Every structure is written in C-alpha cells, then in structure tokens.
XYZ file of C-alpha atoms in Angstrom:
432
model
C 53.506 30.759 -23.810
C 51.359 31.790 -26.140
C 51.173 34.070 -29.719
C 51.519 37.558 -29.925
C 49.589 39.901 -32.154
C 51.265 39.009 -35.664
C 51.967 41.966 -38.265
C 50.210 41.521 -41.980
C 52.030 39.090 -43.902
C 53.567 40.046 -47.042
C 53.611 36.911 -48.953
C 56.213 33.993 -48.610
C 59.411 33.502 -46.233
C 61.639 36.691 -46.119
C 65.137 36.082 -47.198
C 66.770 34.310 -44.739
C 69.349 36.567 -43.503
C 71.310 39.563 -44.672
C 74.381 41.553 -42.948
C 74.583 38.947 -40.314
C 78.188 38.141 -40.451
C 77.358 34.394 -39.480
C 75.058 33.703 -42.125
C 76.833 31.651 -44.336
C 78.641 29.291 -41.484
C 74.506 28.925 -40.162
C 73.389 28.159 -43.757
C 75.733 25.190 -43.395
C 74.929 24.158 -40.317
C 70.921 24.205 -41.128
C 70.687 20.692 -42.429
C 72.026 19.205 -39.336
C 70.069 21.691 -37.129
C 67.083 20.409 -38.951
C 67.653 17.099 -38.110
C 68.007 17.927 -34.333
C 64.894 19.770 -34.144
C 62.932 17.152 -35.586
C 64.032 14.360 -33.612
C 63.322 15.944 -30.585
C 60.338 16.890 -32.346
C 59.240 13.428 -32.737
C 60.127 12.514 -28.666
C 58.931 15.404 -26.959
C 59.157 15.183 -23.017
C 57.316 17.262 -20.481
C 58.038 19.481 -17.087
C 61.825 19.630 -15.279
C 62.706 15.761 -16.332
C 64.018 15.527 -19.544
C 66.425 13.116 -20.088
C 66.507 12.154 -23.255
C 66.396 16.035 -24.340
C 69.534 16.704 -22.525
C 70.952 13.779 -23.699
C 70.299 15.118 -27.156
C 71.742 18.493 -26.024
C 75.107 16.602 -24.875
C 75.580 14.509 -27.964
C 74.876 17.882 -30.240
C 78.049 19.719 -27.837
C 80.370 16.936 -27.551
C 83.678 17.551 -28.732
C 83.623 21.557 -28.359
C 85.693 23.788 -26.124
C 83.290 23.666 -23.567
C 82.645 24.522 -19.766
C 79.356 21.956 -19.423
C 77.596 21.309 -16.143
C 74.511 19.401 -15.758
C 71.285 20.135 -13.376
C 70.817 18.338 -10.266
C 66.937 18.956 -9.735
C 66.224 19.108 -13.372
C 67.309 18.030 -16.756
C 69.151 20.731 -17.603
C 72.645 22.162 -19.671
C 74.555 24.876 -19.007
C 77.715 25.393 -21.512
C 80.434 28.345 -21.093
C 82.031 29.399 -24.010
C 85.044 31.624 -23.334
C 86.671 33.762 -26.247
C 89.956 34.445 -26.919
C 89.890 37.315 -27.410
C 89.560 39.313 -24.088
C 93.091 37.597 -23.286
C 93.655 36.965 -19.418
C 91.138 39.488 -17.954
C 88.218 37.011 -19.595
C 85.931 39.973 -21.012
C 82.266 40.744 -20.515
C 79.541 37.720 -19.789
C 76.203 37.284 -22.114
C 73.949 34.461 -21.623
C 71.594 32.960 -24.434
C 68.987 31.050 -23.375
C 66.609 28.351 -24.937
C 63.634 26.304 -23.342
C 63.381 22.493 -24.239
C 60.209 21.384 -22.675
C 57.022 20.301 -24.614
C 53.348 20.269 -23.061
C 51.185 17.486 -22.334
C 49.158 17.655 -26.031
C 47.965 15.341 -28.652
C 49.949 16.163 -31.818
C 47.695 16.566 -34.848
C 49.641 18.285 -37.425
C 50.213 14.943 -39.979
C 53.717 15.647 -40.262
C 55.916 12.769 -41.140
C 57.964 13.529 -37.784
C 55.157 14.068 -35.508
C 54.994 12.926 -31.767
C 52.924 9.732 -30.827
C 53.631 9.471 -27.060
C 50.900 12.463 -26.152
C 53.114 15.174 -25.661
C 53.549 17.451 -28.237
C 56.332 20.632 -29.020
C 53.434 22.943 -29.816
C 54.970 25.790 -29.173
C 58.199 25.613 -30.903
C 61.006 24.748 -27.648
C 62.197 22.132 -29.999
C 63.648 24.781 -32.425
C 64.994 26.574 -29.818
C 66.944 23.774 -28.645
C 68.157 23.364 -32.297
C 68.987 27.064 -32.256
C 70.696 27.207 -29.437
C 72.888 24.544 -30.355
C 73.548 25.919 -33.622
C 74.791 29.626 -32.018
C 77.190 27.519 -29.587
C 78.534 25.976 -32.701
C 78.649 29.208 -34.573
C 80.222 31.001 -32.001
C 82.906 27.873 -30.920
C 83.788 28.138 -34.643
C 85.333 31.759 -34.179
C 86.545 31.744 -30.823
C 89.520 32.736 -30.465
C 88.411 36.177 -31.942
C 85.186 35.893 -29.235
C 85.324 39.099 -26.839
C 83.996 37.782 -23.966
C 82.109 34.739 -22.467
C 78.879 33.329 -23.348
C 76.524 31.272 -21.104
C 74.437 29.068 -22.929
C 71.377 28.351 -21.021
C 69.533 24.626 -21.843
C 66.075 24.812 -19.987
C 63.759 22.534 -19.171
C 60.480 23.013 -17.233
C 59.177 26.457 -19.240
C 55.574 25.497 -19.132
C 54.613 26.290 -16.006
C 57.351 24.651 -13.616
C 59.542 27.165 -13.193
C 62.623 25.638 -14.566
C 64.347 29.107 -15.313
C 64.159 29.979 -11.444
C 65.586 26.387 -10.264
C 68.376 26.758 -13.000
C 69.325 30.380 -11.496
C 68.649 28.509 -8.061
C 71.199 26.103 -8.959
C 73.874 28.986 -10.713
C 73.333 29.242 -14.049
C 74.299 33.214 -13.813
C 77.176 32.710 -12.117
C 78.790 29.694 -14.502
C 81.094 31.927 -15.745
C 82.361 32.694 -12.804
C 80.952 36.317 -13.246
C 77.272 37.416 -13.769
C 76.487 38.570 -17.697
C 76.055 41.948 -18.545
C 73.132 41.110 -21.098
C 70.800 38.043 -22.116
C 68.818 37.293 -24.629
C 66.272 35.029 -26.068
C 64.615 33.930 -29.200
C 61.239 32.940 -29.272
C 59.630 31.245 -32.419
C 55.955 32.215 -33.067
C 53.849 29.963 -35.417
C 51.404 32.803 -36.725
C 54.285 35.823 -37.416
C 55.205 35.602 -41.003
C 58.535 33.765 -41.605
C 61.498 36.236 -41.127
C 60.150 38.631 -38.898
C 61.559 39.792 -35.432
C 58.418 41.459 -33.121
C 59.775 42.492 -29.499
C 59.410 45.909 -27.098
C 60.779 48.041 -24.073
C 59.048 46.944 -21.226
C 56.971 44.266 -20.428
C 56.422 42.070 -23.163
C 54.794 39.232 -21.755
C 52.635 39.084 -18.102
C 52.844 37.746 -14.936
C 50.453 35.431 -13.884
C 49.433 34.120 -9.986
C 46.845 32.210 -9.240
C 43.829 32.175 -6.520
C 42.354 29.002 -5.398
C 38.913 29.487 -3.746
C 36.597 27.343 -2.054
C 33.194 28.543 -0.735
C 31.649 26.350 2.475
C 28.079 25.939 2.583
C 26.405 23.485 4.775
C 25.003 20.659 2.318
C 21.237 19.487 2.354
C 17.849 18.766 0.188
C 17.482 20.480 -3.181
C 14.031 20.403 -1.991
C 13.997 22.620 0.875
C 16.849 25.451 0.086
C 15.896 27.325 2.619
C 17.180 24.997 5.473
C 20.565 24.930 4.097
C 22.871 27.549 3.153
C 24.032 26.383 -0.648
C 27.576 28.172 -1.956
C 26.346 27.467 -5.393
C 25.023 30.933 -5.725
C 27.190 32.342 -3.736
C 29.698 30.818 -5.992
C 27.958 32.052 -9.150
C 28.399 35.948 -7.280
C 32.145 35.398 -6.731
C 32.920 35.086 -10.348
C 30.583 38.073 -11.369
C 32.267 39.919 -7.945
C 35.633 38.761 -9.718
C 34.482 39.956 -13.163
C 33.777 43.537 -11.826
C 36.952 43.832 -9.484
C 38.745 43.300 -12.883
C 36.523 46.539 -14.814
C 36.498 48.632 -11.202
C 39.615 47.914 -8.893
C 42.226 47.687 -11.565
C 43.826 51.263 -13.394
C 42.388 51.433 -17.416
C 46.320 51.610 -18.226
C 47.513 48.941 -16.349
C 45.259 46.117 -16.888
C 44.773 42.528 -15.604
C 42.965 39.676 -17.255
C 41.347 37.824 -14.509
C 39.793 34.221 -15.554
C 37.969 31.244 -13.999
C 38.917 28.159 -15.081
C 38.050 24.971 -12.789
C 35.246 25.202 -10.756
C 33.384 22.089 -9.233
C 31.139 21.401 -6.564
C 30.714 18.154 -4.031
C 27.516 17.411 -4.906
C 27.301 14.120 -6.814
C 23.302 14.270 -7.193
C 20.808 16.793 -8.827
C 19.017 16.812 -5.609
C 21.597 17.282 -3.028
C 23.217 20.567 -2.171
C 26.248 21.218 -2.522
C 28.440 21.823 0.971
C 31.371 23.246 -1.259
C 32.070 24.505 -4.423
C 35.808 25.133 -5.397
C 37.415 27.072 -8.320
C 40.371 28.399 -9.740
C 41.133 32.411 -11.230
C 43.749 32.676 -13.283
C 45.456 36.274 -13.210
C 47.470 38.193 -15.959
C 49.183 41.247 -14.762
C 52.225 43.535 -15.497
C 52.989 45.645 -12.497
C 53.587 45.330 -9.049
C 50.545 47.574 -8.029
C 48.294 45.931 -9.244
C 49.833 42.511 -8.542
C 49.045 43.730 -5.363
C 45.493 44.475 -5.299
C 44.819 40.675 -7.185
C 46.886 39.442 -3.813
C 45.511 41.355 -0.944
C 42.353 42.758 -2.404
C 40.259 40.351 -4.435
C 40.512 37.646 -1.537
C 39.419 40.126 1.165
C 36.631 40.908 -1.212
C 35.905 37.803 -1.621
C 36.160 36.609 2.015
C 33.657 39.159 2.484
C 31.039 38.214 0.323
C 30.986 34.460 1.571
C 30.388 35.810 4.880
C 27.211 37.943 3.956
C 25.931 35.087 2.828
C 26.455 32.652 5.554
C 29.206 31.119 4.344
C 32.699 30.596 4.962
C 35.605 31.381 1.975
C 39.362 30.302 1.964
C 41.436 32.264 -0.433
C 44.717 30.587 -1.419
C 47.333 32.720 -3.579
C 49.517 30.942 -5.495
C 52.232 33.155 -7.234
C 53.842 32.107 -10.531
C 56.068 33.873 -13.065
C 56.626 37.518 -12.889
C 55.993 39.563 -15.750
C 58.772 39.517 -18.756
C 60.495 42.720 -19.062
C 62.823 43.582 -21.909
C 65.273 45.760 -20.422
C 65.315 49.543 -22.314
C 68.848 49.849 -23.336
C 69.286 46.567 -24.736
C 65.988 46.619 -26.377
C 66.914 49.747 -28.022
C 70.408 48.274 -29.256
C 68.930 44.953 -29.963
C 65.984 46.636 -32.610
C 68.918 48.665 -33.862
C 70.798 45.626 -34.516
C 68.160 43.909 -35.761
C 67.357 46.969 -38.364
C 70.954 46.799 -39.606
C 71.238 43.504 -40.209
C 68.208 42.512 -41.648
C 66.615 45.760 -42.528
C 64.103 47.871 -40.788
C 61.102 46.337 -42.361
C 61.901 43.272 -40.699
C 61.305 44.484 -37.502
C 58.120 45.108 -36.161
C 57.669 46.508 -32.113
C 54.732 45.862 -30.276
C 52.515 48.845 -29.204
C 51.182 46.266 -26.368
C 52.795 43.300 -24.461
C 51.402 39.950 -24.468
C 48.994 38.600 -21.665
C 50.813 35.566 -21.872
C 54.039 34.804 -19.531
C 57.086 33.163 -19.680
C 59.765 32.101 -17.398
C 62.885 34.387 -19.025
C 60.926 36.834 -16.870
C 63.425 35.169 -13.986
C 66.542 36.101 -15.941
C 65.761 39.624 -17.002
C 64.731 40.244 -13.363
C 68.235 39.634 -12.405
C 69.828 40.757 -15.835
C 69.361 43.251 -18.686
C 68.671 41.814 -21.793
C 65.329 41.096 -24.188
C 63.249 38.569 -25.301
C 62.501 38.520 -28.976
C 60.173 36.845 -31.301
C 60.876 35.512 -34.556
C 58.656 34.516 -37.075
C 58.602 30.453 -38.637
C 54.982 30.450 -39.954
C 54.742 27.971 -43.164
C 54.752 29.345 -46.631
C 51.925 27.286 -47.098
C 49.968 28.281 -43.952
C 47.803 31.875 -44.507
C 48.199 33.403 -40.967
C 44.550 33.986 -40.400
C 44.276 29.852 -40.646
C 47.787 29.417 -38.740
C 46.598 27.029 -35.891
C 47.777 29.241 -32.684
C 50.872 27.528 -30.463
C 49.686 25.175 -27.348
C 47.281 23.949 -29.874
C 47.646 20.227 -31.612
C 48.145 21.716 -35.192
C 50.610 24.129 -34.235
C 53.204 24.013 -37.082
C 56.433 25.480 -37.646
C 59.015 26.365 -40.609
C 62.208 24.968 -39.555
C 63.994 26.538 -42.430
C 63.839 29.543 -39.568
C 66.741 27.618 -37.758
C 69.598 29.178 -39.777
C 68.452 32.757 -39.156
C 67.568 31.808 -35.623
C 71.195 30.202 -34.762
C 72.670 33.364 -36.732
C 71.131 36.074 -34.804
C 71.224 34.011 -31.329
C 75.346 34.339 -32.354
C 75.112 37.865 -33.390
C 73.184 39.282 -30.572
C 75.677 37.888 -27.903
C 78.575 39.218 -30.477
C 77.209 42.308 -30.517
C 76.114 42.643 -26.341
C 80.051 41.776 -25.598
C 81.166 44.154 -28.207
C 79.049 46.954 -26.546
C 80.042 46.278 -23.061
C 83.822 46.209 -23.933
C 83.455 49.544 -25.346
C 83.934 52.758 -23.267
C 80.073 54.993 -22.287
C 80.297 58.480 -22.679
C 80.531 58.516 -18.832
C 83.564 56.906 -19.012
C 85.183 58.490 -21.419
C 84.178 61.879 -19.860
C 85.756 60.877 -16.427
C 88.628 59.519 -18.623
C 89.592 63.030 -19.873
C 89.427 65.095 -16.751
C-alpha cells in the first residue's frame, strides 16, 4: 500500500471527533490503545507468520464475550461479537477488518519506540491493529443494545502475500455463521492531514499482476556480435515495446501503469554476451478489460518480437490482488455518515483511485462495503516534507487511534442499523 493524493492541509490536528456517539468511551480507551500500537510498533513482524502479533491481539481480547478462532496457515484472529439486541433471530453480519503485517524496512524515524530488528510498520498496520482492538472493545462495552453481529477480521500477510484471500480461504466470512451484509476498513495515511477521511465509489485502489520475462539469445564474444544473437538489445526493445503497449493498447480512461523493475542478464564479463537476460513488469490496472489485454496481449507481443529477432521469449503471468472496489451504496451511506458525524469538511472524495493495491480488494469482491482513509500526519510534519508510507521515515500520529477505534465502532453500528431497517422495496411489497 501506498499514499493517496492528500487534500491541502489546514493547519494542526482536526478535533478529534464530534457526533460519534462512542467518542468519549474511545477517548478513554486511547491511552491503552497507544500503548498497543507502539509495542507492536517496536516488534514489527513480516508476511503470514506473526506470532507474536497475534499473541498481542489475544492478550488485548482476553476476557471479552468473544467467538475467537485462530488461523491454521497464518497468524491470524478472527473474533465474533454478537449483540443483544437482535434477540434469537441473531440480526444482520458486518465485518471490520485490520491488517497487522509490517514490511521488510530499516526504520529511520528516531522515535523512542522504533523497530531495531529490520522490519519496520511503515505503513501504519500497527495502528490498525490498535484500532481494531479498540472498536471490539467499544462495541463489547454496549452489547447487549448491539443489532447484529460483527466479525472482526485480524490479518496478517497484507504486503503482498495474500493473507486476506487465505483468511476467506480458511472462513473468515462465514464465522458468524452467516456472511455480512457490509465491511469496512480504515486505512491510516501518513501524508493526509490529521482528522481527515478521503475514500470513493469505485475502485479506489488497483490491481496489480505481474509478467516475468526472459529473452534467450545464444551467448558468445563481445568482439564478434555478429556470430551470436545477443537478447541484450532485444531486451532493451521489450521495455520500449512495453512502454508503448501501455500509451497505444490500453483505453485513455481506463489506464494501466506498466513498470520494469528487475532486469539482469547472465553475463558475468564485459566481454561475453549475454545468452539471457530476464526481467520483471509490474502492472497496475482497474478493470477486467484491460486486465485482459496486460494477460493475453503484451506476452503475445512480446513473444513476437523475440522471434523477429532470433530469439526465443517465455512470458510468465503471475496474478496478484484484484483491484479494491468500494461498493456504491455503502460508499454513499458511509460519506454520509462520515459528513454527519464529523462534518462535511472532513471528508474529502477522490476524483481518481490510487495505483496502489491492497488485499481488502478480496473482501469487497465477495461483500459490499468500503475502504476508507484516515488521516494521522504529525502536527509537526508539513505534508509536502511528510516522508511517504513504505519508506523508513514514515511517521504517524497515534493520537488518530481514538477517532479511528470510534468510527471503526460507528460504521459497523450504523451498516447493522441500515440493514435491519425495511428498503422502499420492501415496504412497497409490504403494503400491497
């Protein structure tokens, strides 16, 4: 994951919260929620394995009213809260999720509680497992007043190993014994001004796949090119063949970012050909079209050009996460929401999604809900000097928590609320 455009900041942290009905009971909490975040802060683990996360997760929900199963291929928590309200026929579902990996980066931020074991929580998982946390406490608190169920979702293995796809492998949508009606998710973003929730209808973030390439030459002298067929240049053609396909092949409003990142050769000497060269193009997308096109497409394309040239090309797709798409009707009641709680200024929607992904994209394929950003940049930190998230000063206000764990609460509140009550469709068939 990576930032989003961030709106202008106006200044310092926005107040914390305002009509959110769990405000106060989250203004408690914060000092403990605090302390959670920056412990795990300080012992950040990466990928599916994280045991002494989960552990931390356990300790944090141990003596609650709680349904609580562990994962088996990962480190995971799932926790089922179910209210009191509904009575006997158990109510509506919601799920809430947070992530709770950290990626493989040197910390170099100088805070007190930093990480020293290379990894680093640089882009903010750590305060959504304090988050998270804090709206199962803040909902436990009230209930027996709860109108539904709530699945909380503890995931590890957001950073590119598909954790959210093993955990609905392994049932997290069907905990409750029923599949939610809505889910949501709160992001923390380290260059949005403190206080301020940025999502959309639609895609919000992309998909991204891979293609792993390798061009076969035959090897020989750098002296005598012409008795050898080198894939260096031929190499050098792919990526300009790529660069084009991305401009040419793929619609103006529906765009792809299409990048190289490794590439290598075999040679090991400045006079010996190369027999291979490999490389790597990473691809950002939003729809299924032109997922399409980067699958079939590009490698035929490039196929093709190897073989002018005398040489040989395997193509190798490798899929990843799908593109993140907030759901339209709970986007729209989410911002409204939002708006009333906290006021409409707080609230900023994207004109464009993101070209970075993120592994909700799993859930919301299965489930309406929305993902939503929330603001935690420093008071101290001018947003054009904010260092960006995945980066080794990526810093974060965890003063944020309390409004985080309040609106985590409220949202799922607010999604059962709306699904016990009667649609128009409903209450038309009702009266005839």
């Amino acid at each position: 994951m990576t930032h989003h455009p961030a709106p202008e900041n106006t200044g310092g942290p926005e107040s914390a919260v305002t009509r959110n009905p769990f405000a106060p009971a989250a203004e408690t909490l914060l000092p403990e929620l605090r302390m959670l975040r920056r412990s795990l802060h300080s012992r950040p683990e990466v990928g599916l394995r994280l045991p002494e996360t989960q552990r931390a997760v356990l300790d944090a929900l141990e003596g609650l009213d709680l349904e609580i199963v562990t994962g088996t291929s990962l480190s995971s928590v799932v926790a089922v809260l179910r209210g009191g309200a509904a009575g006997d026929a158990g109510g509506p579902v919601v799920l809430l999720r947070g992530d709770m990996d950290a990626l493989p980066v040197e910390e170099a931020t100088g805070l007190d509680f930093a990480a020293t074991n290379g990894a680093m929580h640089a882009c903010g998982h750590d305060l959504h497992v304090a988050g998270l946390v804090g709206a199962v406490k803040l909902l436990h608190e009230r209930r027996d007043e709860l109108p539904g169920t709530v699945i909380f979702m503890f995931q590890p293995g957001e950073e590119g190993f598909g954790g959210g796809r093993i955990m609905i492998d392994e049932g997290v949508l069907d905990a409750a014994g029923e599949r939610p009606v809505a889910a949501y998710a709160i992001h923390v973003d380290a260059k949005t001004p403190y206080g301020r929730f940025v999502t959309r209808s639609g895609p919000i973030m992309a998909g991204v796949s891979a293609l792993r390439v390798r061009i076969e030459g035959t090897g020989g002298h750098a002296a005598v090119p012409h008795l050898a067929v080198d894939p260096v240049p031929v190499a050098a053609q792919a990526i300009l063949a790529v660069q084009s396909f991305a401009a040419r092949r793929i619609p103006a409003g529906d765009p792809a970012v299409i990048t190289i990142g490794p590439l290598a050769s075999d040679s090991s000497a400045g006079n010996v050909l190369a027999r291979s060269v490999s490389m790597e193009a990473n691809m950002r997308h939003f729809s299924e079209g032109t997922l399409a096109l980067l699958r079939d497409e590009l490698p035929e394309l490039l196929r093709g050009l190897a073989k002018a040239h005398g040489c040989a090309a395997t193509v190798e797709f490798v899929p990843s996460y799908p593109a993140t798409v907030n759901d339209a009707h709970e986007t729209e009641a989410v911002v409204a929401r939002l708006s009333e709680v906290h006021g409409p200024e707080r609230v900023v929607t994207l004109a464009e999604p993101a070209m970075a992904s993120e592994d909700f994209s799993y859930v919301l394929q299965r489930v309406p809900g929305a993902l939503v950003f929330l603001g935690a940049l420093p008071e101290d930190v001018p947003p054009q000097e904010a260092a960006p998230m995945h980066s080794e000063g990526a810093r974060f206000d965890d003063g944020v928590l309390g409004l985080q764990a309040a609106t985590l609460a409220d949202l799922a509140w607010n999604g059962l609320e709306r699904a016990w009550a009667p649609s128009p469709a409903n209450e038309a068939g009702a009266s005839r």
